Amino acid sequence: MSQTTEQTQYDGLSESEVRLKKLAHYREKGEDAFKYKFDRSHSIKEICEKYAHLESGEKSEDTVILAGRLMAKRGHGKASFGNIADENAAVQYYANIDELGDEVYHDLIHLDVGDIIGIEGKPFVSKRGELSIRLAKFTLLTKSLHSLPEKFHGLQDKETRYRQRYVDLIANPEVRHVFQDRAKIIHFFRDYLHKDNFMEVETPVLQTIYGGASASPFETHHNTLDQKLYMRISLELPLKRLMVGGFERIFEIGRVFRNEGVSYKHNPEYTLLELYQAYTDYHGIMALTETLLSELVKAHTGSTKITYQGTELDFAPPFRRLTMKDALKEYADTDINLDEAGLAKRAKELGCDIPEQYHRGELINLIYDKCVENKLIQPTFIMDHPWETSPLAKRKADDPRYVERFELIINTMEIANAFSELNDPIDQKARFEDQTKAREAGFDETHMTDEDFVTALSYGMPPTGGLGIGIDRVVMLLTDQPSIRDVIAFPHMRDKQI
RNA sequence: GAUCCGGUAGCUCAGCCGGUAGAGCACCUGACUUUUAAUCAGGUGGUCGUGAGUUCGAACCUCACCCGGAUCACCA
């Protein structure tokens, strides 16, 4: 085939069209561009480790067989270089026309960046000191029909990165590390809890009554049962029913769904870890949380410190403990024990938007959100919340206006939420009724009454401490990612034809 | 939901006061037998987010809409 023919036959074609033509040529020659399997002798990482000892210019007589995606090509006439990458590493190959023959060499240099190939050859170290494979043979395993993003800048466009994460993962190797780290973090939590004798359980995503948090649910419908269903907004109530049943240490890592806004720290579906431990209270859970997170950070970085978006965060226990009362005093110069009118006046002075309907708990929360949470950078336990906003937590024995609850705040984000679980069925029923009253008075996002949950508690749940941890946010912190979308493989996006 | 910023070649980005749509990478052709953002020469590739409007003439000005990002509100 003459060169002018090749030039004209590709003239006017887009790159994808050129690749389709190449694919058609393979088919004409009876070659399969989508092979069924390929046996490798090593992963690229194994090769990098095994031949790390080779000196510059030194050759191995071993023949190795590798596979990966062609990430770059550098042609030099009768010799050429390329890079292939597999899941964990990349390596350079070197090829020349003398060793491959005209036809094979021609096929090699007409591969496209993005193609997945198998290569066979001997490891050596190039003049410039780079471990390389001297190519003896190659096989096209999968033809790629789309060109990859430019190699130097990678894929920058956030929209494409999120909508077509597969392209992001190919083009930006550091993105792959984020998801590998995410997997390690989740594995760490599971492993730690199993070793601490917690049992992993699974509870329903589809529920007739949603609960365990203040949030709007997604609604759905079961056709044959003709039943309205909600996607769970938390894991709490089914897990506590299992505690009633007699399990003493359980946990679940699961997706929950909240029909709320989207932001750098909110995705409509996210991953929650909840655990419940019998015969302990929120102090016990606080100690557990502290150990769990500081050990996680140590396992991940080798120290107790991480840097998140330029800020050093220190997870060395003990974390700072601050009651809601002291927090309001320190950060808002406000006495938490003011009456409703006094708190409303203070909230207004502090510039809070006061809703039409409010109660003491709501006002305390408003002041806290406005003045405290956005100041808390180092890991801090905020303790003893007002009872009105915590309908599933046990009241403090010495002051029933507050509950035994803590939230862990890191870098102004709520990372964990925990209570001494309310196990008095009579108080629980009253709390649900208060929620109903609040809803009727115009409060949004109040808890639904769950009669069966009250029934469950009336059989007796031992004293129990419970904890919820937002896994995605922990991953954000440990992988230094600025947005929750960067730690969720397929973050929620509006529909768009692409 | 509100405000601001953005959407131009497969990718990264220019495009001034409204006057024929640009570069680099990628791709095609040629040269080059140790390069690595290879180099050099020549090419292909565009509904400028969508739709209206203003104008002799719109990527550029106006309006509406779509999508994304940031900030805010709700929420974890």
Coordinates of C-alpha atoms in Angstrom, one line a residue, chain A residues 150-428:
Chain A
E150 CA -3.7 15.1 26.2
K151 CA -0.9 13.5 28.2
F152 CA 0.7 16.6 29.8
H153 CA -2.4 18.3 31.3
G154 CA -4.5 15.2 31.7
L155 CA -8.3 15.5 31.8
Q156 CA -9.1 18.8 33.5
D157 CA -12.8 19.4 32.7
K158 CA -14.6 18.5 36.0
E159 CA -17.8 17.7 34.2
T160 CA -16.2 15.1 32.0
R161 CA -14.2 13.8 34.9
Y162 CA -17.3 13.1 36.9
R163 CA -19.6 12.0 34.1
Q164 CA -17.0 9.8 32.4
R165 CA -15.0 8.7 35.4
Y166 CA -13.5 5.9 33.3
V167 CA -11.7 8.5 31.2
D168 CA -10.6 10.3 34.3
L169 CA -9.1 7.1 35.7
I170 CA -7.2 6.4 32.6
A171 CA -5.9 9.9 32.1
N172 CA -5.2 10.9 35.7
P173 CA -3.3 8.2 37.6
E174 CA -3.7 10.0 40.9
V175 CA -7.4 9.6 40.7
R176 CA -6.9 5.8 40.7
H177 CA -5.0 6.2 44.0
V178 CA -7.9 8.1 45.6
F179 CA -10.2 5.1 45.0
Q180 CA -7.6 2.6 46.0
D181 CA -7.2 4.6 49.3
R182 CA -10.9 4.7 49.7
A183 CA -11.0 0.9 49.5
K184 CA -8.2 0.6 52.0
I185 CA -10.0 2.9 54.4
I186 CA -13.2 0.9 54.3
H187 CA -11.2 -2.2 54.7
F188 CA -9.5 -0.8 57.7
F189 CA -12.8 0.0 59.4
R190 CA -14.2 -3.5 58.7
D191 CA -11.0 -5.2 59.9
Y192 CA -10.7 -3.1 63.0
L193 CA -14.3 -3.7 64.0
H194 CA -14.1 -7.4 63.3
K195 CA -11.1 -7.7 65.5
D196 CA -13.0 -5.8 68.2
N197 CA -15.7 -8.4 68.0
F198 CA -18.3 -6.4 66.1
M199 CA -20.5 -8.4 63.7
E200 CA -21.4 -6.9 60.3
V201 CA -25.0 -7.0 59.4
E202 CA -27.2 -5.8 56.6
T203 CA -30.6 -4.0 56.9
P204 CA -33.1 -2.9 54.3
V205 CA -32.6 0.1 52.0
L206 CA -36.3 0.1 51.2
Q207 CA -38.4 1.1 54.2
T208 CA -42.1 1.9 54.9
I209 CA -41.0 4.3 57.6
Y210 CA -37.8 6.3 57.3
G211 CA -35.9 7.4 60.4
G212 CA -32.8 7.9 62.3
A213 CA -32.0 11.3 61.0
S214 CA -33.6 14.6 60.1
A215 CA -33.6 14.6 56.3
S216 CA -35.9 14.3 53.3
P217 CA -36.2 10.9 51.8
F218 CA -36.4 9.6 48.3
E219 CA -39.7 8.0 47.7
T220 CA -40.4 4.9 45.6
H221 CA -43.2 2.4 45.1
H222 CA -43.5 -1.4 45.1
N223 CA -45.7 -2.4 42.2
T224 CA -47.0 -5.8 43.2
L225 CA -47.5 -4.8 46.8
D226 CA -48.8 -1.4 45.8
Q227 CA -46.8 0.0 48.6
K228 CA -45.2 3.4 49.1
L229 CA -41.6 3.0 50.1
Y230 CA -38.7 5.2 51.2
M231 CA -35.0 4.8 50.6
R232 CA -33.3 4.8 54.0
I233 CA -31.8 8.1 55.3
S234 CA -29.9 6.3 58.0
L235 CA -29.2 2.8 59.3
E236 CA -30.2 3.5 62.9
L237 CA -33.6 2.0 63.7
P238 CA -33.1 -1.5 62.1
L239 CA -29.7 -1.8 63.8
K240 CA -31.2 -1.0 67.2
R241 CA -33.9 -3.6 66.6
L242 CA -31.1 -6.1 66.2
M243 CA -29.7 -4.9 69.5
V244 CA -33.1 -5.6 71.1
G245 CA -32.8 -9.1 69.6
G246 CA -29.7 -9.7 71.6
F247 CA -26.6 -8.8 69.4
E248 CA -24.2 -6.9 71.5
R249 CA -21.7 -5.4 69.0
I250 CA -22.9 -4.8 65.4
F251 CA -22.1 -2.6 62.6
E252 CA -23.2 -1.8 59.0
I253 CA -21.4 0.0 56.2
G254 CA -24.1 1.1 53.8
R255 CA -25.4 3.6 51.4
V256 CA -28.0 6.1 52.7
F257 CA -30.0 8.5 50.5
R258 CA -31.0 12.0 51.3
N259 CA -33.2 14.1 49.1
E260 CA -31.3 17.3 49.8
G261 CA -28.9 19.8 48.2
V262 CA -25.6 18.9 46.6
S263 CA -22.4 20.6 47.6
Y264 CA -18.7 19.9 48.1
K265 CA -19.6 17.9 51.2
H266 CA -23.0 16.5 50.2
N267 CA -24.0 13.9 47.7
P268 CA -27.6 12.6 47.6
E269 CA -26.3 9.1 48.3
Y270 CA -23.4 8.5 50.6
T271 CA -21.7 5.8 52.7
L272 CA -22.4 5.6 56.4
L273 CA -20.8 3.4 59.0
E274 CA -23.0 2.8 62.0
L275 CA -22.1 0.7 65.0
Y276 CA -23.9 -0.2 68.2
Q277 CA -22.3 -1.5 71.3
A278 CA -24.2 -2.8 74.3
Y279 CA -23.5 -1.9 77.9
T280 CA -21.6 1.3 77.1
D281 CA -22.6 5.0 76.8
Y282 CA -21.4 7.9 74.7
H283 CA -18.2 8.2 76.7
G284 CA -17.3 4.6 75.7
I285 CA -18.2 5.4 72.1
M286 CA -16.1 8.6 72.2
A287 CA -13.1 6.6 73.3
L288 CA -13.8 4.1 70.5
T289 CA -14.1 6.8 67.9
E290 CA -10.9 8.4 69.0
T291 CA -8.9 5.1 68.8
L292 CA -10.6 4.1 65.5
L293 CA -9.7 7.3 63.7
S294 CA -6.3 7.9 65.2
E295 CA -5.3 4.2 64.3
L296 CA -6.7 4.7 60.8
V297 CA -4.6 7.8 60.3
K298 CA -1.6 6.0 61.6
A299 CA -2.1 3.1 59.3
H300 CA -2.6 5.4 56.4
T301 CA 0.2 7.9 57.0
G302 CA 2.5 6.4 59.6
S303 CA 1.9 9.4 61.9
T304 CA -1.1 10.9 63.6
K305 CA -1.0 14.0 61.4
I306 CA -2.4 14.6 57.9
T307 CA -2.4 17.7 55.8
Y308 CA -5.8 18.6 54.3
Q309 CA -5.9 21.3 51.7
G310 CA -2.9 23.0 53.3
T311 CA -4.1 22.6 56.9
E312 CA -2.3 20.2 59.3
L313 CA -4.8 18.1 61.3
D314 CA -3.6 16.1 64.3
F315 CA -5.5 13.0 65.2
A316 CA -3.4 12.2 68.3
P317 CA -5.8 11.3 71.1
P318 CA -7.4 12.7 73.2
F319 CA -9.4 14.9 70.8
R320 CA -10.7 18.1 72.3
R321 CA -13.9 17.8 74.1
L322 CA -16.3 20.7 74.3
T323 CA -19.9 20.7 75.6
M324 CA -22.4 22.6 73.6
K325 CA -22.7 24.9 76.6
D326 CA -19.0 25.7 76.7
A327 CA -18.9 26.0 72.9
L328 CA -21.6 28.6 72.9
K329 CA -19.9 30.5 75.7
E330 CA -16.5 30.4 74.1
Y331 CA -17.4 31.1 70.4
A332 CA -20.6 33.0 70.7
D333 CA -20.4 34.5 74.2
T334 CA -23.9 33.1 74.8
D335 CA -25.3 31.4 77.9
I336 CA -27.0 28.2 76.7
N337 CA -29.4 28.3 79.7
L338 CA -31.1 31.5 78.5
D339 CA -34.8 31.0 78.0
E340 CA -36.3 30.8 74.6
A341 CA -36.8 34.6 74.2
G342 CA -33.3 35.2 75.5
L343 CA -31.8 32.8 73.0
A344 CA -33.9 34.2 70.1
K345 CA -32.7 37.7 70.9
R346 CA -29.1 36.5 71.1
A347 CA -29.4 34.5 67.8
K348 CA -30.7 37.6 66.1
E349 CA -27.8 39.7 67.5
L350 CA -25.4 37.1 66.1
G351 CA -27.0 37.5 62.6
C352 CA -28.8 34.1 62.5
D353 CA -31.9 33.8 60.2
I354 CA -34.6 32.9 62.6
P355 CA -37.3 30.7 61.1
E356 CA -41.0 31.3 61.9
Q357 CA -41.1 28.2 64.0
Y358 CA -38.5 27.6 66.6
H359 CA -37.8 26.1 70.0
R360 CA -34.7 26.3 72.3
G361 CA -33.0 23.4 70.6
E362 CA -33.4 25.0 67.2
L363 CA -32.0 28.3 68.5
I364 CA -29.0 26.6 70.1
N365 CA -28.4 24.8 66.8
L366 CA -28.6 28.1 64.8
I367 CA -26.1 29.8 67.1
Y368 CA -23.8 26.7 67.0
D369 CA -23.9 26.5 63.2
K370 CA -23.3 30.2 62.8
C371 CA -20.6 30.7 65.3
V372 CA -19.0 27.4 66.3
E373 CA -18.9 24.7 63.7
N374 CA -17.2 26.8 61.1
K375 CA -14.4 27.5 63.6
L376 CA -13.6 24.0 64.5
I377 CA -10.5 22.7 62.6
Q378 CA -8.7 20.2 64.7
P379 CA -10.7 17.0 65.7
T380 CA -13.2 18.2 68.3
F381 CA -16.0 16.4 70.1
I382 CA -19.0 18.7 70.6
M383 CA -21.1 17.2 73.4
D384 CA -24.5 17.4 75.1
H385 CA -26.9 18.7 72.5
P386 CA -30.4 20.0 73.2
W387 CA -33.0 17.3 73.5
E388 CA -35.4 18.8 70.9
T389 CA -33.1 18.1 68.0
S390 CA -32.0 14.6 69.2
P391 CA -35.1 12.4 69.5
L392 CA -33.2 9.1 69.6
A393 CA -30.7 10.0 72.3
K394 CA -30.9 9.5 76.1
R395 CA -31.4 12.6 78.2
K396 CA -28.6 13.7 80.6
A397 CA -29.5 12.4 84.1
D398 CA -28.7 15.8 85.7
D399 CA -30.4 18.0 83.1
P400 CA -33.2 16.6 80.9
R401 CA -33.0 19.6 78.6
Y402 CA -29.8 18.1 77.1
V403 CA -28.9 14.6 75.8
E404 CA -25.9 12.4 75.9
R405 CA -24.8 13.0 72.3
F406 CA -21.6 14.0 70.6
E407 CA -20.6 15.1 67.1
L408 CA -17.0 14.9 65.9
I409 CA -16.1 18.0 63.9
I410 CA -12.9 18.1 61.8
N411 CA -12.0 21.0 59.5
T412 CA -15.6 22.4 60.0
M413 CA -17.2 19.2 58.7
E414 CA -19.3 16.9 60.8
I415 CA -17.6 13.5 60.6
A416 CA -19.3 11.5 63.3
N417 CA -22.5 11.6 65.4
A418 CA -23.1 9.4 68.4
F419 CA -25.4 9.0 71.4
S420 CA -26.1 7.0 74.5
E421 CA -29.1 5.4 72.8
L422 CA -32.5 6.1 74.2
N423 CA -33.8 2.8 75.4
D424 CA -36.8 3.9 77.4
P425 CA -39.8 3.0 75.3
I426 CA -42.1 5.5 77.1
D427 CA -39.7 8.4 76.6
Q428 CA -39.1 7.3 73.0

